[in-house]
Amino acid sequence: MKLSVSLTVNGKPVCAEIESRTLLVDFLRDRLRLTGTHIGCDTAQCGACTVLIDGKAVKSCNVLAIQARDRQVTTIEGVATNGTLHPMQAAFKQHHGLQCGFCTPGMVMSAIGLAAETKNPTAEQIREALDGNFCRCTGYHNIVKSVKAGLENMEKVTS
Ligand code: FES
Ligand code: FES
């Protein structure tokens, strides 16, 4: 069955006809060519597909595109401003929070989502918050450091 969907993606209005079964991750990647949102498992385990819906981190392989109707979706392509990295991206760069980079967009989006939920989380709380995001390369140590620094950077920008 075909459905019409209107939503906002990275600040831009988008309208499309989609199959009712279309997953948000496939809509973003295949229709909008926003391929920074990765598919690592397709079964809501790895977190590589994480995006923000109305500021909340969600696994876009676990959401139908139609469920994002009239919502604000943000992908990794939408977080930098005029070529300047988002404070969380800058922290991942500075603290070597990535190696192959496959998990990184999802990690960054989950970390940005965490900012709306917790102020000054401990390393333990960051690990808990990221337990749905898998990384095969880094051992997580530098990711946790990056997220902590990124949250501090975000706090400075908004205060
Ligand atoms: S692709 Fe969505 S959680 Fe792995
Ligand atoms: S940096 Fe390679 S999977 Fe995380």
mmCIF file of C-alpha atoms and ligand atoms in Angstrom:
data_model
loop_
_atom_site.group_PDB
_atom_site.id
_atom_site.type_symbol
_atom_site.label_atom_id
_atom_site.label_comp_id
_atom_site.label_asym_id
_atom_site.label_seq_id
_atom_site.Cartn_x
_atom_site.Cartn_y
_atom_site.Cartn_z
ATOM 1 C CA MET A 1 0.000 0.000 0.000
ATOM 2 C CA LYS A 2 1.302 3.485 -0.917
ATOM 3 C CA LEU A 3 1.128 6.285 1.639
ATOM 4 C CA SER A 4 2.008 9.973 1.576
ATOM 5 C CA VAL A 5 4.454 11.134 4.161
ATOM 6 C CA SER A 6 5.552 14.670 5.058
ATOM 7 C CA LEU A 7 8.301 15.277 7.541
ATOM 8 C CA THR A 8 11.266 17.531 8.139
ATOM 9 C CA VAL A 9 14.729 16.091 7.612
ATOM 10 C CA ASN A 10 17.745 18.123 8.675
ATOM 11 C CA GLY A 11 15.606 21.251 8.691
ATOM 12 C CA LYS A 12 14.174 20.744 5.196
ATOM 13 C CA PRO A 13 10.583 19.733 4.439
ATOM 14 C CA VAL A 14 10.263 16.423 2.626
ATOM 15 C CA CYS A 15 7.127 14.922 1.038
ATOM 16 C CA ALA A 16 7.060 11.510 -0.605
ATOM 17 C CA GLU A 17 4.930 8.553 -1.598
ATOM 18 C CA ILE A 18 6.186 5.441 0.151
ATOM 19 C CA GLU A 19 5.234 1.836 0.664
ATOM 20 C CA SER A 20 3.676 1.462 4.098
ATOM 21 C CA ARG A 21 6.364 -1.074 5.069
ATOM 22 C CA THR A 22 9.296 1.285 4.283
ATOM 23 C CA LEU A 23 11.713 1.536 7.167
ATOM 24 C CA LEU A 24 12.949 4.984 8.096
ATOM 25 C CA VAL A 25 16.571 3.913 7.555
ATOM 26 C CA ASP A 26 15.787 2.815 3.991
ATOM 27 C CA PHE A 27 13.853 5.999 3.303
ATOM 28 C CA LEU A 28 16.776 8.119 4.504
ATOM 29 C CA ARG A 29 19.425 6.156 2.639
ATOM 30 C CA ASP A 30 17.665 5.090 -0.551
ATOM 31 C CA ARG A 31 15.228 7.936 -1.192
ATOM 32 C CA LEU A 32 17.048 10.907 0.338
ATOM 33 C CA ARG A 33 20.598 9.567 -0.243
ATOM 34 C CA LEU A 34 21.549 10.351 3.363
ATOM 35 C CA THR A 35 23.934 7.434 3.536
ATOM 36 C CA GLY A 36 25.724 8.587 6.684
ATOM 37 C CA THR A 37 23.031 6.645 8.539
ATOM 38 C CA HIS A 38 24.450 3.119 8.394
ATOM 39 C CA ILE A 39 22.885 -0.336 8.479
ATOM 40 C CA GLY A 40 24.888 -2.721 10.627
ATOM 41 C CA CYS A 41 22.380 -5.356 11.630
ATOM 42 C CA ASP A 42 18.834 -4.402 10.582
ATOM 43 C CA THR A 43 17.552 -5.964 13.790
ATOM 44 C CA ALA A 44 17.750 -3.017 16.238
ATOM 45 C CA GLN A 45 20.891 -4.244 17.952
ATOM 46 C CA CYS A 46 23.958 -2.368 16.698
ATOM 47 C CA GLY A 47 22.899 1.303 16.741
ATOM 48 C CA ALA A 48 24.665 2.212 13.477
ATOM 49 C CA CYS A 49 21.352 3.541 12.132
ATOM 50 C CA THR A 50 20.634 5.914 15.043
ATOM 51 C CA VAL A 51 19.027 9.258 14.154
ATOM 52 C CA LEU A 52 17.132 11.836 16.166
ATOM 53 C CA ILE A 53 13.358 12.132 15.961
ATOM 54 C CA ASP A 54 12.238 15.325 17.671
ATOM 55 C CA GLY A 55 15.585 15.335 19.490
ATOM 56 C CA LYS A 56 15.346 11.763 20.788
ATOM 57 C CA ALA A 57 17.804 9.118 19.618
ATOM 58 C CA VAL A 58 16.068 6.205 17.856
ATOM 59 C CA LYS A 59 17.237 3.246 15.788
ATOM 60 C CA SER A 60 15.895 4.043 12.353
ATOM 61 C CA CYS A 61 15.876 0.353 11.314
ATOM 62 C CA ASN A 62 13.254 -0.146 13.986
ATOM 63 C CA VAL A 63 10.904 2.646 12.886
ATOM 64 C CA LEU A 64 8.661 2.834 9.854
ATOM 65 C CA ALA A 65 9.118 5.946 7.751
ATOM 66 C CA ILE A 66 5.409 6.672 8.179
ATOM 67 C CA GLN A 67 5.929 6.867 11.946
ATOM 68 C CA ALA A 68 8.114 9.924 11.323
ATOM 69 C CA ARG A 69 5.208 11.747 9.663
ATOM 70 C CA ASP A 70 5.114 15.423 10.780
ATOM 71 C CA ARG A 71 8.204 14.902 12.927
ATOM 72 C CA GLN A 72 11.668 16.472 12.847
ATOM 73 C CA VAL A 73 14.316 13.948 11.830
ATOM 74 C CA THR A 74 18.012 14.744 12.182
ATOM 75 C CA THR A 75 20.719 12.591 10.643
ATOM 76 C CA ILE A 76 24.486 12.848 10.934
ATOM 77 C CA GLU A 77 24.471 15.010 7.779
ATOM 78 C CA GLY A 78 22.402 17.606 9.635
ATOM 79 C CA VAL A 79 24.446 18.243 12.756
ATOM 80 C CA ALA A 80 27.343 20.359 11.446
ATOM 81 C CA THR A 81 26.661 24.056 10.872
ATOM 82 C CA ASN A 82 28.062 25.834 7.795
ATOM 83 C CA GLY A 83 30.990 23.441 7.607
ATOM 84 C CA THR A 84 31.753 23.615 11.339
ATOM 85 C CA LEU A 85 31.591 20.287 13.122
ATOM 86 C CA HIS A 86 28.973 19.818 15.815
ATOM 87 C CA PRO A 87 30.642 19.968 19.275
ATOM 88 C CA MET A 88 30.098 16.212 19.610
ATOM 89 C CA GLN A 89 31.723 15.509 16.240
ATOM 90 C CA ALA A 90 34.630 17.770 17.207
ATOM 91 C CA ALA A 91 35.074 15.848 20.463
ATOM 92 C CA PHE A 92 35.143 12.486 18.645
ATOM 93 C CA LYS A 93 37.824 13.900 16.356
ATOM 94 C CA GLN A 94 39.869 15.387 19.177
ATOM 95 C CA HIS A 95 39.712 12.329 21.447
ATOM 96 C CA HIS A 96 40.141 9.685 18.735
ATOM 97 C CA GLY A 97 36.675 8.237 19.321
ATOM 98 C CA LEU A 98 36.688 6.327 16.054
ATOM 99 C CA GLN A 99 38.738 3.998 13.929
ATOM 100 C CA CYS A 100 36.864 2.581 10.922
ATOM 101 C CA GLY A 101 34.019 5.043 11.454
ATOM 102 C CA PHE A 102 31.220 2.595 10.687
ATOM 103 C CA CYS A 103 29.591 2.944 14.095
ATOM 104 C CA THR A 104 30.466 6.623 14.452
ATOM 105 C CA PRO A 105 27.384 8.357 13.016
ATOM 106 C CA GLY A 106 25.154 6.294 15.291
ATOM 107 C CA MET A 107 27.424 6.890 18.278
ATOM 108 C CA VAL A 108 27.413 10.634 17.669
ATOM 109 C CA MET A 109 23.621 10.758 17.279
ATOM 110 C CA SER A 110 23.080 8.709 20.447
ATOM 111 C CA ALA A 111 25.504 10.960 22.295
ATOM 112 C CA ILE A 112 23.720 14.106 21.111
ATOM 113 C CA GLY A 113 20.427 12.538 22.206
ATOM 114 C CA LEU A 114 21.944 11.832 25.607
ATOM 115 C CA ALA A 115 22.534 15.562 26.136
ATOM 116 C CA ALA A 116 18.768 16.110 26.271
ATOM 117 C CA GLU A 117 18.367 13.436 28.932
ATOM 118 C CA THR A 118 21.297 13.725 31.342
ATOM 119 C CA LYS A 119 23.463 16.544 32.597
ATOM 120 C CA ASN A 120 27.108 15.714 33.400
ATOM 121 C CA PRO A 121 26.820 11.932 33.186
ATOM 122 C CA THR A 122 29.560 9.794 34.683
ATOM 123 C CA ALA A 123 31.630 7.483 32.474
ATOM 124 C CA GLU A 124 29.474 4.629 33.774
ATOM 125 C CA GLN A 125 26.258 6.418 32.787
ATOM 126 C CA ILE A 126 27.688 7.133 29.323
ATOM 127 C CA ARG A 127 28.539 3.450 28.900
ATOM 128 C CA GLU A 128 25.010 2.525 29.934
ATOM 129 C CA ALA A 129 23.490 5.081 27.558
ATOM 130 C CA LEU A 130 25.545 3.700 24.663
ATOM 131 C CA ASP A 131 24.911 0.046 25.378
ATOM 132 C CA GLY A 132 22.757 -0.165 22.238
ATOM 133 C CA ASN A 133 25.606 1.093 20.056
ATOM 134 C CA PHE A 134 28.249 -1.457 19.104
ATOM 135 C CA CYS A 135 31.795 -0.656 18.065
ATOM 136 C CA ARG A 136 34.107 -3.376 16.801
ATOM 137 C CA CYS A 137 37.244 -1.248 16.715
ATOM 138 C CA THR A 138 37.855 1.095 19.583
ATOM 139 C CA GLY A 139 37.247 -0.787 22.812
ATOM 140 C CA TYR A 140 34.920 2.100 23.744
ATOM 141 C CA HIS A 141 37.436 3.866 25.994
ATOM 142 C CA ASN A 142 38.000 6.800 23.631
ATOM 143 C CA ILE A 143 34.332 6.885 22.693
ATOM 144 C CA VAL A 144 33.395 7.428 26.336
ATOM 145 C CA LYS A 145 36.063 10.155 26.602
ATOM 146 C CA SER A 146 34.737 11.752 23.420
ATOM 147 C CA VAL A 147 31.132 11.701 24.585
ATOM 148 C CA LYS A 148 32.060 13.251 27.927
ATOM 149 C CA ALA A 149 34.021 16.019 26.189
ATOM 150 C CA GLY A 150 31.292 16.463 23.572
ATOM 151 C CA LEU A 151 28.621 16.927 26.214
ATOM 152 C CA GLU A 152 30.829 19.514 27.941
ATOM 153 C CA ASN A 153 31.371 21.271 24.594
ATOM 154 C CA MET A 154 27.611 21.320 23.974
ATOM 155 C CA GLU A 155 27.014 22.759 27.420
ATOM 156 C CA LYS A 156 29.510 25.592 26.722
ATOM 157 C CA VAL A 157 27.831 26.398 23.393
ATOM 158 C CA THR A 158 24.372 26.658 24.945
ATOM 159 C CA SER A 159 25.339 28.458 28.196
HETATM 160 S S1 FES B 1 21.031 -1.275 11.727
HETATM 161 FE FE1 FES B 1 19.643 -0.466 13.159
HETATM 162 S S2 FES B 1 20.360 -1.143 15.074
HETATM 163 FE FE2 FES B 1 21.704 -2.087 13.633
HETATM 164 S S1 FES B 2 35.109 2.674 14.825
HETATM 165 FE FE1 FES B 2 34.897 0.824 13.714
HETATM 166 S S2 FES B 2 33.028 -0.011 14.443
HETATM 167 FE FE2 FES B 2 33.407 1.677 15.734
#
